[in-house]
C-alpha positions in Angstrom: 16.8 61.5 100.2 18.5 62.0 103.5 22.2 61.2 103.7 22.8 57.5 104.5 19.4 56.4 103.1 19.7 53.1 101.2 18.5 52.9 97.6 17.7 49.5 96.1 17.5 49.0 92.4 16.4 45.9 90.5 18.6 46.0 87.4 20.0 43.8 84.7 23.7 44.3 85.3 26.0 43.1 82.5 29.4 41.6 83.2 32.5 43.0 81.8 34.1 39.6 81.3 31.3 37.7 79.6 29.2 39.7 77.1 25.6 38.4 76.9 24.0 38.7 73.4 20.6 39.1 75.0 21.9 42.2 76.9 23.5 43.6 73.8 20.1 43.3 72.0 18.3 44.9 74.9 20.9 47.6 75.0 20.0 48.6 71.4 16.3 48.5 72.1 16.7 50.7 75.2 19.0 53.1 73.4 16.5 53.6 70.5 13.3 53.7 72.6 14.3 55.5 75.8 17.9 56.7 75.3 19.0 54.3 78.1 21.3 51.4 78.0 22.5 48.3 79.9 25.5 48.9 82.2 28.2 47.0 84.0 28.5 47.3 87.8 31.3 49.9 87.5 29.3 52.0 85.0 26.3 51.8 87.3 28.5 52.9 90.3 29.7 55.9 88.2 26.1 56.9 87.3 25.0 56.6 90.9 28.0 58.7 92.0 27.0 61.5 89.6 23.5 61.4 91.1 24.8 61.8 94.7 24.9 58.1 95.7 27.7 55.7 96.5 27.2 52.1 95.3 27.8 49.6 98.0 26.9 46.2 96.6 25.5 44.3 93.6 23.8 41.0 94.5 23.0 38.5 91.8 19.7 36.7 91.9 18.6 33.4 90.4 17.1 35.3 87.5 18.5 37.7 85.0 18.2 40.7 87.3 20.5 41.9 90.1 20.0 44.0 93.2 22.1 47.1 93.2 22.5 48.7 96.6 23.5 52.4 97.0 23.6 54.9 99.8 22.7 58.6 99.6 25.6 60.9 100.3 
């Protein structure tokens, strides 16, 4: 992606302050099936940073998913 391009990700972002048992269950399922896991906003930002992006915002929605916004470096 060209530098400055915006990447939007629909993701279930877990909070660091309030663990959600549903997210913990999904975390185990994702780990065993795909090797993935649920992440907090700071963990997502670190992962995006390693992939050449900088996280700029996490917007909560009315549902369980959030919108993660990042820009290509």
